[in-house]
Amino acid sequence: AGKQELGNQAHALFDRFVASQTCKEVQQNFAELCHHLQLDSQDYHHFYNKLKEKLNYWKAKELWQKIDKRASHPDYEQGKPCAKTKCLVLGAGPCGLRTAVELALLGAQVVVLEKRTSFSRNNVLHLWPYTIRDLRNLGAKKFYGRFCSGSLDHISIRQLQLILLKLVLLLGVEVHTGVNFKGLLEPQASGSTGWRALVHPESHPAASYQFDVFISAGGGRFVPDGFKIKELRGKLAIGITANFTNRRTAAETQVAEISGVARIYNQKFFQQLHTEMGIDLENIVYYKDDTHYFVMTAKKNSLLKKGVIKQDSSDAEQLLAQANVDQEALLQYAYDAAQFSTSHKLPDLEFALNHVGKPDVAMFDFTCMHRAEYASLVRERRGKKLLIGLVGDCLVEPFWPLGTGIARGFLAAFDTAWMVRNWGKGVTHLQVLAERESVYQLLSQTTPENTSKNYPAYSIDPSTRYPNVNLSSIKPKQVRRKRRSTETDSLRRMVDLLSWCQKHTAWCERVQVKDLSQSWRSGLALCALIQHFRPKLIDMSSLDENDAVHNNQLAFDILQREFGIEPIMSAGDMASSKEIDQLSVVLYLTQVHNVFTEPVS
Ligand code: FAD
């Protein structure tokens, strides 16, 4: 009877884990389940199989069936290709987590770092048919019963993150939330360590993790050093998103979704909206999900006329700067557009709240879209190689009203997993990169129409998804040339940073900046930079060059308090360490440079 009781408790814990509705709940319930079953979640090689052994529960078994089916795909070779590969994934957004699933199935040790502690995005993502199938096959419906029921082809960002978080945990992936990735740390001269991450909080156990693959899935414009970004500047495009509470009443259920009414297809609708409400849109999408979600592209003139934007400007950044937007008018604009486009049939329309408890309406600039010039890189220091790959929004920024983010994001996640598989199998690194870049060339043109329709056959192998893909369209020697130019770029950035520091500390006779390491030991150079840009914050005349700990502490405190820049090492270490780590100083000074050169809004 005791055994049965323990079993029942395990079932209840499993049910609770599966039903968790916040990131914290997922983590807590998972920890409890592991504790109860006496499972070590860090035993990534065996975790999933041990869990399966210990949890004899029909509901869990339904999920294992799905996971096992995927895991038995020949591409994974039962986890052998990456059995010795250690991966760090930056970002627990949908694309970072989706990549983590694949890396775990390939047998790799996977650690995910996420700076946030909650998943709070109500906004809704469009799913292409293959992504729906992919997620269903991974048990999405077991984690979230409402997943794409009927003809639904979308999901809120937070629900998607929750599904994937649960899945990666079951597969033995370590996920650390509340950990901010600050940069890569090169292997030490002694050869005793490999590549590591500089993180905040500094003492977090993830700081000692050594890895040979780094996947950046930090979203938006988070691109690690060494990658070149292309800016695609289009005509001014102002996106507005709005979320309203969905009470799931009968009246709400009946209102039809709008899955993309582009202006050219429905001129009458947009004309009426303009004439009757003064709202001029290029397009609008409405999805009914956890919230009533609207995304639209609005024309500048109507936003000016309606007082949403206060002052006109030819610079999109200035135009949409917080101080130039009337928040109340924006709420009204979004509300009216939502009411009109649903023929006023959504009763008691009330804004849902965002993560800071405010009405969830936001305005975004899509005028200038970013795209990484290439998707992968290998860095080598002190005989240790690190493979770096980009996935998701930091690889190709999506235009939300078109809903390409997840579809292209997952394609890149699979392609990246394929690259890591080659890496794990010992393929030469130039070959690995050449193949990855050959596939990446296709990504921006992919549509549901030009990708393979044979969804059941989709795997991490690119040829199952892209018809006629040529895996050697880019040759290893082309990659080598690119790599050289990247190293030159990186060097150039360091030289630029050094001359910026020299220029703005030149006024202070006591300071001589010669490099990005030892010259910063006394702390005076940092104080001089602060005094140059913010003379009110510091008075250098009282500082003693020999009191390095005090000077560094003072500068670190000011920069943290005023600009939120966290110190890279303690003032004591900075003053006393024999060899100041150049990379840490560069990372720190880059942030200082950024806050002092940011345009003031
Ligand atoms: P993200 O989902 O952005 O995830 C990146 C993760 O990395 C984040 O959780 C972030 O906290 C974490 N991270 C970043 N830097 C660090 C660091 N230094 N250390 C640790 N963690 C870090 N798409 C649509 O189609 N429609 C929408 O309405 C829409 N709204 C959006 C609203 C917001 C506020 C944002 C940010 C994105 C929105 N998107 C929208 C884009 C959509 O969320 C992405 O396409 C999708 O989530 C896939 O992105 P991703 O996983 O690459 O990145």
XYZ file of C-alpha atoms and ligand atoms in Angstrom:
654
model
C 0.000 0.000 0.000
C 2.950 2.311 0.841
C 4.393 1.778 -2.620
C 1.089 2.591 -4.227
C 0.776 5.744 -2.184
C 4.239 6.881 -3.234
C 3.300 6.087 -6.803
C 0.135 8.146 -6.546
C 2.081 11.025 -5.124
C 4.502 10.835 -8.041
C 1.550 10.859 -10.448
C 0.095 13.914 -8.761
C 3.470 15.661 -8.931
C 3.796 14.779 -12.587
C 0.291 16.131 -13.267
C 1.155 19.330 -11.441
C 4.365 19.709 -13.423
C 2.544 19.183 -16.712
C -0.203 21.655 -15.803
C 2.147 24.397 -14.509
C 1.253 27.788 -15.889
C 4.274 29.914 -15.009
C 7.985 29.485 -15.497
C 8.551 29.378 -11.730
C 5.842 26.777 -11.209
C 7.358 24.565 -13.901
C 10.770 24.724 -12.247
C 9.449 24.174 -8.736
C 7.208 21.291 -9.664
C 9.980 19.710 -11.673
C 12.390 19.959 -8.740
C 9.775 18.368 -6.475
C 9.157 15.559 -8.910
C 12.908 14.854 -9.176
C 13.261 14.976 -5.421
C 10.383 12.626 -4.901
C 11.690 10.125 -7.452
C 15.259 10.583 -6.196
C 16.455 11.597 -9.618
C 19.482 13.753 -10.263
C 18.424 16.274 -12.914
C 22.089 16.938 -13.741
C 22.641 13.357 -14.805
C 21.726 14.439 -18.316
C 22.825 11.244 -20.077
C 20.489 9.014 -18.133
C 17.903 11.397 -16.754
C 15.105 10.778 -19.241
C 15.456 6.998 -19.174
C 15.582 6.876 -15.391
C 12.522 9.086 -15.175
C 10.703 6.740 -17.541
C 11.694 3.773 -15.425
C 10.548 5.330 -12.195
C 7.314 6.912 -13.302
C 4.939 4.151 -14.139
C 1.955 6.279 -15.022
C -0.274 6.041 -18.082
C -0.374 9.778 -18.653
C 3.392 9.989 -18.603
C 3.611 6.962 -20.863
C 1.579 8.737 -23.542
C 4.171 11.453 -23.522
C 7.126 9.049 -23.506
C 5.681 7.409 -26.598
C 5.801 10.681 -28.464
C 9.262 11.629 -27.261
C 10.611 8.139 -27.940
C 9.246 8.223 -31.451
C 11.135 11.408 -32.170
C 14.268 10.259 -30.330
C 14.415 7.049 -32.332
C 14.894 8.936 -35.594
C 18.065 7.665 -37.286
C 19.551 11.199 -37.429
C 20.102 11.120 -33.671
C 21.946 7.780 -33.768
C 20.660 7.165 -30.242
C 22.468 10.158 -28.882
C 25.925 9.088 -30.013
C 26.992 11.981 -32.304
C 27.140 14.541 -29.517
C 27.742 12.305 -26.501
C 30.869 14.338 -25.748
C 29.563 17.716 -26.828
C 28.799 20.401 -24.275
C 26.471 23.147 -25.392
C 25.544 26.464 -23.895
C 22.313 27.968 -25.188
C 21.707 31.651 -24.544
C 18.014 32.475 -24.167
C 14.945 30.465 -23.194
C 12.796 31.988 -25.912
C 10.988 29.530 -28.189
C 13.969 29.156 -30.522
C 16.594 28.628 -27.818
C 14.413 25.989 -26.171
C 13.537 24.291 -29.460
C 17.250 24.051 -30.289
C 17.945 22.677 -26.810
C 15.469 19.826 -27.458
C 17.363 18.784 -30.577
C 20.791 19.044 -28.966
C 19.623 16.892 -26.066
C 18.275 14.276 -28.487
C 21.678 14.228 -30.164
C 23.150 13.254 -26.799
C 24.768 16.579 -25.871
C 24.965 18.111 -22.430
C 22.877 21.267 -22.702
C 22.718 24.260 -20.376
C 20.307 27.129 -21.101
C 20.782 30.596 -19.602
C 17.840 32.989 -19.377
C 17.993 36.417 -17.796
C 14.273 36.688 -17.095
C 12.571 34.841 -14.298
C 9.123 34.783 -15.841
C 7.518 34.206 -19.222
C 5.245 37.172 -19.689
C 4.641 37.768 -23.392
C 0.935 37.557 -24.242
C 1.611 38.291 -27.903
C 0.601 35.554 -30.256
C 2.733 33.747 -32.803
C 1.549 32.405 -36.113
C 2.454 28.769 -36.717
C 3.067 27.262 -40.139
C 1.578 23.787 -40.622
C 4.934 22.085 -40.138
C 5.484 23.771 -36.738
C 2.051 22.665 -35.548
C 2.840 19.118 -36.515
C 6.303 19.318 -35.006
C 4.994 20.556 -31.666
C 2.111 18.077 -31.634
C 4.562 15.250 -32.191
C 6.530 16.452 -29.205
C 3.468 16.255 -26.972
C 2.397 19.919 -27.036
C -1.209 18.908 -26.448
C -0.294 16.938 -23.347
C 1.312 20.039 -21.857
C -1.281 22.478 -23.101
C -4.652 20.973 -23.927
C -5.757 23.944 -26.017
C -2.787 23.671 -28.355
C -3.998 24.389 -31.893
C -7.405 22.801 -31.441
C -9.596 22.750 -34.527
C -8.189 24.990 -37.173
C -6.175 27.232 -34.853
C -2.728 28.030 -36.134
C -1.243 30.215 -33.430
C -0.112 30.276 -29.825
C 0.907 32.912 -27.305
C 4.648 33.300 -26.878
C 4.476 32.447 -23.182
C 2.477 29.255 -23.698
C 4.940 28.100 -26.331
C 7.831 28.786 -23.964
C 6.074 26.840 -21.200
C 5.537 23.793 -23.420
C 9.143 23.769 -24.544
C 10.516 24.415 -21.062
C 8.693 21.364 -19.715
C 9.965 19.283 -22.587
C 13.622 20.272 -22.258
C 13.592 19.602 -18.528
C 12.296 16.076 -19.135
C 15.140 15.564 -21.592
C 17.790 16.421 -19.009
C 18.545 19.988 -20.121
C 19.661 22.337 -17.343
C 17.787 25.654 -17.452
C 18.956 28.570 -15.324
C 16.650 31.564 -15.127
C 17.650 34.928 -13.648
C 21.133 34.537 -15.136
C 22.393 37.262 -17.417
C 24.931 36.276 -20.044
C 27.593 38.979 -20.378
C 30.020 37.492 -22.852
C 32.356 34.617 -23.604
C 35.465 33.952 -21.539
C 38.420 32.581 -23.420
C 40.251 29.487 -22.143
C 42.926 30.399 -19.607
C 46.617 30.429 -20.467
C 47.308 27.563 -18.073
C 45.124 25.364 -20.276
C 43.156 24.347 -17.204
C 39.837 25.695 -18.445
C 37.947 25.679 -21.695
C 35.450 28.244 -22.996
C 33.163 29.632 -20.323
C 30.523 32.342 -19.979
C 30.779 35.551 -18.048
C 27.466 35.747 -16.216
C 25.654 37.774 -13.635
C 25.356 36.855 -10.762
C 29.055 36.095 -10.987
C 28.976 33.324 -8.413
C 26.263 31.378 -10.251
C 27.286 27.729 -10.856
C 26.755 28.248 -14.602
C 29.892 30.429 -14.561
C 32.063 27.331 -14.210
C 30.417 25.355 -17.017
C 32.860 24.674 -19.869
C 31.479 24.119 -23.320
C 32.547 23.672 -26.918
C 29.332 24.820 -28.598
C 27.630 28.133 -27.970
C 24.174 28.801 -29.399
C 22.976 32.361 -29.247
C 19.197 32.568 -29.179
C 19.041 35.852 -27.304
C 16.325 37.281 -29.579
C 16.006 40.751 -31.096
C 19.328 42.335 -31.685
C 21.368 40.175 -29.368
C 24.236 39.044 -31.549
C 27.538 37.932 -30.073
C 30.797 39.550 -30.969
C 32.272 38.413 -34.261
C 29.064 38.314 -36.311
C 28.250 40.900 -38.935
C 24.770 42.304 -39.133
C 23.044 43.469 -42.274
C 20.499 46.225 -41.952
C 17.588 46.070 -44.341
C 16.059 49.496 -44.343
C 12.565 49.561 -45.801
C 9.917 52.230 -45.822
C 8.670 53.447 -42.463
C 6.669 50.654 -40.797
C 5.120 51.168 -37.395
C 3.730 48.047 -35.718
C 1.216 48.115 -32.885
C 0.316 45.106 -30.750
C -2.601 45.020 -28.326
C -3.948 42.334 -26.014
C -7.403 42.253 -24.473
C -8.711 39.906 -21.811
C -10.335 36.785 -23.220
C -13.073 35.608 -20.861
C -13.980 32.862 -23.299
C -17.689 33.737 -23.252
C -20.037 32.475 -25.946
C -20.144 35.939 -27.531
C -16.365 36.120 -27.668
C -16.094 32.640 -29.141
C -18.278 33.651 -32.063
C -16.193 36.585 -33.250
C -14.136 35.589 -36.266
C -10.365 35.888 -36.296
C -8.603 37.956 -38.942
C -5.666 36.036 -40.239
C -4.048 38.865 -42.167
C -6.081 41.453 -44.026
C -3.559 43.164 -46.232
C -4.635 46.499 -47.648
C -4.479 45.408 -51.258
C -6.946 42.589 -50.640
C -9.524 44.519 -48.723
C -9.436 48.157 -49.673
C -13.016 48.819 -48.608
C -12.415 47.709 -45.037
C -9.364 49.942 -44.646
C -11.092 52.912 -46.274
C -14.050 52.629 -43.926
C -11.751 52.323 -40.943
C -9.976 55.467 -42.085
C -13.105 57.483 -42.808
C -15.079 56.444 -39.753
C -12.360 56.236 -37.140
C -9.429 58.225 -38.568
C -7.304 55.074 -38.287
C -5.129 54.342 -41.293
C -3.616 50.855 -41.406
C -1.541 48.822 -43.856
C -2.696 45.531 -42.379
C -4.212 43.967 -39.298
C -4.235 40.484 -37.766
C -6.501 39.283 -34.963
C -5.984 36.004 -33.120
C -8.078 34.642 -30.303
C -5.806 32.892 -27.861
C -5.197 33.295 -24.114
C -5.955 36.913 -24.995
C -7.625 38.714 -27.894
C -4.448 39.672 -29.733
C -4.163 42.294 -32.466
C -1.122 43.266 -34.495
C -1.338 46.034 -37.086
C 0.886 48.286 -39.133
C -0.255 51.889 -38.791
C 0.461 54.848 -41.042
C 2.407 57.680 -39.510
C 0.014 60.461 -40.515
C -2.958 58.916 -38.793
C -0.888 58.403 -35.633
C 0.110 62.072 -35.752
C -3.465 63.214 -36.377
C -4.773 61.090 -33.520
C -2.115 62.528 -31.207
C -0.482 59.137 -30.628
C 2.817 60.506 -31.908
C 3.403 64.017 -30.624
C 6.069 65.456 -32.934
C 6.871 64.409 -36.481
C 10.428 63.366 -37.265
C 12.149 61.732 -40.212
C 14.103 59.557 -37.796
C 12.055 56.475 -36.822
C 13.867 56.098 -33.512
C 13.043 59.638 -32.457
C 9.543 59.347 -33.806
C 8.758 56.374 -31.570
C 10.849 57.451 -28.575
C 8.867 57.002 -25.375
C 8.732 60.747 -24.717
C 7.198 61.322 -28.150
C 4.305 58.880 -27.656
C 1.054 59.709 -25.878
C 0.274 56.426 -24.152
C -3.425 57.194 -23.575
C -3.927 58.087 -27.229
C -2.135 54.897 -28.245
C -4.483 52.820 -26.074
C -7.485 54.527 -27.660
C -6.107 53.988 -31.180
C -5.546 50.270 -30.562
C -8.924 49.920 -28.849
C -10.803 51.590 -31.719
C -8.980 49.512 -34.339
C -9.817 46.328 -32.424
C -13.477 47.293 -32.018
C -13.941 48.291 -35.632
C -12.207 45.278 -37.128
C -14.348 42.901 -35.091
C -17.537 44.879 -35.938
C -17.889 45.926 -32.260
C -18.826 42.354 -31.410
C -16.267 41.801 -28.662
C -18.204 42.814 -25.566
C -16.566 44.538 -22.578
C -13.240 44.834 -24.310
C -10.659 45.333 -21.583
C -6.902 45.492 -21.961
C -4.960 42.532 -20.647
C -2.025 43.523 -18.467
C 1.628 43.153 -19.365
C 4.471 42.035 -17.071
C 4.550 45.403 -15.291
C 0.810 45.499 -14.712
C 0.077 48.062 -17.452
C -2.354 47.687 -20.399
C -0.600 45.417 -22.855
C -0.234 47.700 -25.864
C 3.060 48.456 -27.543
C 4.384 50.201 -30.603
C 7.415 48.888 -32.524
C 9.571 50.106 -35.357
C 9.899 47.687 -38.261
C 11.533 50.188 -40.595
C 14.948 48.702 -40.232
C 15.162 44.943 -40.029
C 18.309 43.102 -39.029
C 19.723 39.904 -40.367
C 23.016 38.248 -39.512
C 25.310 37.987 -42.514
C 26.236 34.451 -41.538
C 24.926 31.950 -39.058
C 27.988 30.263 -37.610
C 31.557 30.807 -36.564
C 34.398 28.931 -34.961
C 36.684 30.636 -32.481
C 39.903 29.025 -31.432
C 42.026 30.099 -28.483
C 44.824 28.231 -26.792
C 44.066 25.129 -28.803
C 40.395 25.037 -27.803
C 37.747 25.420 -30.416
C 34.312 26.869 -29.869
C 31.511 26.477 -32.405
C 29.067 29.388 -32.308
C 25.661 29.382 -33.982
C 22.822 31.886 -34.135
C 19.153 30.912 -34.084
C 15.833 32.724 -33.961
C 15.320 36.462 -34.026
C 19.011 37.259 -33.610
C 19.676 35.408 -36.858
C 16.809 36.874 -38.887
C 14.524 39.451 -37.366
C 10.905 38.686 -38.269
C 8.213 41.104 -39.375
C 5.487 40.146 -36.903
C 2.391 40.854 -39.007
C 3.698 38.251 -41.468
C 4.201 35.727 -38.677
C 7.442 34.206 -39.915
C 9.286 34.262 -36.578
C 8.651 30.765 -35.288
C 8.585 29.010 -38.628
C 11.979 30.336 -39.704
C 13.182 30.192 -36.128
C 12.515 26.459 -35.868
C 13.993 25.793 -39.312
C 17.179 27.479 -38.100
C 17.016 25.472 -34.861
C 16.988 22.221 -36.872
C 19.736 23.424 -39.206
C 21.835 24.405 -36.213
C 21.313 21.017 -34.602
C 22.455 19.411 -37.856
C 25.573 21.575 -37.728
C 26.285 20.550 -34.120
C 25.769 16.915 -35.118
C 28.493 17.281 -37.771
C 30.715 18.986 -35.206
C 30.168 16.159 -32.726
C 30.975 13.610 -35.402
C 34.349 15.248 -35.981
C 33.734 16.788 -39.419
C 36.405 19.483 -40.035
C 35.268 22.817 -38.783
C 35.502 24.623 -42.121
C 33.328 21.925 -43.630
C 30.815 22.263 -40.770
C 30.609 26.022 -41.275
C 30.464 25.786 -45.074
C 27.497 23.434 -44.909
C 25.709 25.560 -42.321
C 26.144 28.701 -44.427
C 24.975 26.909 -47.578
C 21.710 26.099 -45.823
C 21.392 29.528 -44.202
C 21.274 31.183 -47.615
C 17.813 29.699 -48.114
C 16.258 30.780 -44.839
C 15.039 34.279 -45.639
C 13.193 33.096 -48.735
C 11.382 30.197 -47.095
C 7.585 30.142 -47.204
C 5.062 27.364 -46.520
C 4.851 26.999 -50.302
C 8.517 26.506 -51.135
C 9.421 24.205 -48.249
C 8.703 20.482 -48.462
C 5.098 19.465 -47.851
C 6.151 16.085 -46.583
C 5.926 17.164 -42.949
C 6.132 13.681 -41.428
C 9.568 13.343 -43.012
C 10.910 16.551 -41.458
C 14.037 16.015 -39.440
C 17.156 17.973 -38.577
C 18.599 16.920 -41.936
C 18.108 20.020 -44.155
C 17.368 17.924 -47.236
C 14.127 16.716 -45.631
C 12.810 20.272 -45.477
C 14.322 22.330 -48.295
C 13.684 20.819 -51.721
C 16.821 20.909 -53.888
C 19.089 22.228 -51.154
C 22.735 22.246 -52.147
C 24.749 21.575 -49.004
C 27.975 22.636 -50.647
C 26.929 25.858 -52.364
C 29.422 27.616 -50.103
C 32.930 26.181 -50.080
C 35.202 25.843 -47.059
C 37.708 28.268 -48.573
C 35.013 30.973 -48.816
C 34.293 30.456 -45.118
C 37.986 30.840 -44.268
C 38.066 34.190 -46.053
C 34.994 35.373 -44.163
C 36.480 34.260 -40.875
C 39.603 36.296 -41.475
C 37.557 39.387 -42.161
C 35.590 38.769 -38.941
C 38.753 38.619 -36.910
C 39.854 41.868 -38.497
C 36.476 43.397 -37.584
C 36.782 42.290 -34.000
C 40.262 43.776 -33.810
C 39.032 46.973 -35.400
C 36.293 47.275 -32.781
C 38.878 46.920 -30.015
C 41.053 49.595 -31.611
C 37.994 51.869 -31.887
C 37.121 51.291 -28.245
C 40.681 52.040 -27.163
C 40.827 55.283 -29.123
C 37.413 56.325 -27.794
C 38.713 55.823 -24.231
C 41.937 57.672 -25.032
C 40.079 60.572 -26.587
C 37.766 61.090 -23.633
C 40.365 60.691 -20.898
C 42.982 62.848 -22.635
C 41.850 65.899 -20.627
C 43.147 64.294 -17.407
C 46.923 64.542 -17.061
C 47.138 61.833 -14.430
C 45.637 59.256 -16.776
C 47.344 57.537 -19.669
C 45.323 54.870 -21.429
C 47.653 52.622 -23.399
C 45.676 49.406 -23.496
C 42.441 47.697 -22.471
C 43.905 45.944 -19.424
C 46.689 47.283 -17.183
C 45.896 50.967 -17.821
C 42.652 50.474 -15.886
C 44.208 49.086 -12.709
C 44.296 52.320 -10.651
C 40.652 53.077 -11.453
C 41.544 56.639 -12.427
C 40.942 56.097 -16.141
C 37.402 54.885 -15.466
C 36.742 57.829 -13.144
C 38.084 60.208 -15.795
C 35.656 58.769 -18.355
C 32.765 59.298 -15.964
C 33.851 62.851 -15.174
C 34.152 63.668 -18.865
C 30.600 62.561 -19.661
C 28.857 63.247 -16.325
C 30.895 65.836 -14.417
C 28.214 66.061 -11.731
C 28.651 62.450 -10.690
C 32.308 62.506 -9.644
C 35.096 64.823 -8.520
C 38.461 63.410 -9.452
C 40.556 66.027 -7.690
C 40.173 64.167 -4.392
C 41.274 60.772 -5.749
C 44.619 59.202 -4.961
C 46.234 57.126 -7.712
C 47.565 54.690 -5.107
C 44.162 53.987 -3.628
C 43.115 51.749 -6.512
C 40.519 49.787 -4.566
C 38.678 52.950 -3.559
C 38.824 54.438 -7.064
C 37.577 51.292 -8.753
C 34.841 50.804 -6.178
C 33.692 54.386 -6.622
C 33.528 54.074 -10.416
C 31.836 50.645 -10.299
C 29.225 51.945 -7.845
C 28.403 55.015 -9.926
C 28.127 53.040 -13.151
C 25.922 50.433 -11.507
C 23.689 52.922 -9.707
C 23.265 55.416 -12.537
C 23.328 53.157 -15.587
C 22.730 49.620 -14.338
C 26.133 48.359 -15.497
C 27.153 45.488 -13.296
C 30.820 45.247 -12.260
C 32.890 42.570 -13.973
C 35.147 41.876 -11.001
C 35.581 43.190 -7.490
C 37.474 46.451 -6.988
C 39.994 44.494 -4.916
C 40.673 42.005 -7.728
C 40.955 44.797 -10.269
C 43.563 46.555 -8.138
C 45.569 43.502 -7.202
C 45.328 40.828 -9.929
C 48.632 40.250 -11.720
C 47.102 40.054 -15.151
C 43.877 41.947 -15.750
C 41.692 39.973 -18.135
C 41.427 42.026 -21.309
C 38.184 40.422 -22.458
C 36.415 41.338 -19.209
C 37.640 44.931 -19.463
C 36.510 45.116 -23.099
C 33.066 43.791 -22.191
C 32.747 46.284 -19.376
C 34.024 49.284 -21.310
C 31.792 48.431 -24.249
C 28.805 48.859 -21.962
C 30.230 52.121 -20.623
C 30.761 53.295 -24.190
C 27.184 52.357 -25.080
C 25.537 54.272 -22.229
C 27.605 57.384 -22.846
C 27.005 57.416 -26.578
C 23.315 56.468 -26.528
C 21.085 59.195 -27.950
C 19.097 60.885 -25.184
C 15.361 60.523 -25.800
P 13.011 35.560 -27.925
O 11.701 34.936 -27.854
O 13.085 37.043 -27.934
O 13.889 34.986 -26.734
C 15.174 35.448 -26.418
C 15.417 35.160 -24.953
O 16.770 35.453 -24.640
C 14.557 36.051 -24.073
O 13.811 35.257 -23.189
C 15.567 36.953 -23.389
O 15.183 37.273 -22.071
C 16.820 36.094 -23.393
N 18.044 36.883 -23.342
C 18.381 37.939 -24.117
N 19.585 38.408 -23.761
C 20.019 37.639 -22.725
C 21.199 37.634 -21.924
N 22.159 38.523 -22.099
N 21.325 36.720 -20.945
C 20.335 35.798 -20.738
N 19.194 35.755 -21.468
C 19.038 36.661 -22.450
N 6.499 37.983 -32.870
C 5.311 37.923 -33.502
O 5.201 37.191 -34.495
N 4.230 38.661 -33.058
C 4.328 39.469 -31.961
O 3.371 40.138 -31.598
C 5.554 39.533 -31.269
N 5.672 40.288 -30.165
C 6.866 40.353 -29.528
C 6.964 41.172 -28.407
C 8.175 41.304 -27.767
C 8.280 42.203 -26.571
C 9.315 40.592 -28.255
C 10.653 40.709 -27.563
C 9.207 39.763 -29.355
C 7.990 39.639 -30.013
N 7.847 38.851 -31.141
C 6.647 38.766 -31.773
C 8.960 38.063 -31.679
C 8.834 36.625 -31.198
O 8.709 36.634 -29.818
C 10.014 35.806 -31.648
O 10.054 35.723 -33.053
C 9.962 34.386 -31.078
O 9.747 34.423 -29.709
C 11.249 33.617 -31.341
O 12.309 34.338 -30.849
P 13.604 33.831 -30.147
O 13.437 32.581 -29.373
O 14.684 33.884 -31.160
O 13.848 35.074 -29.166
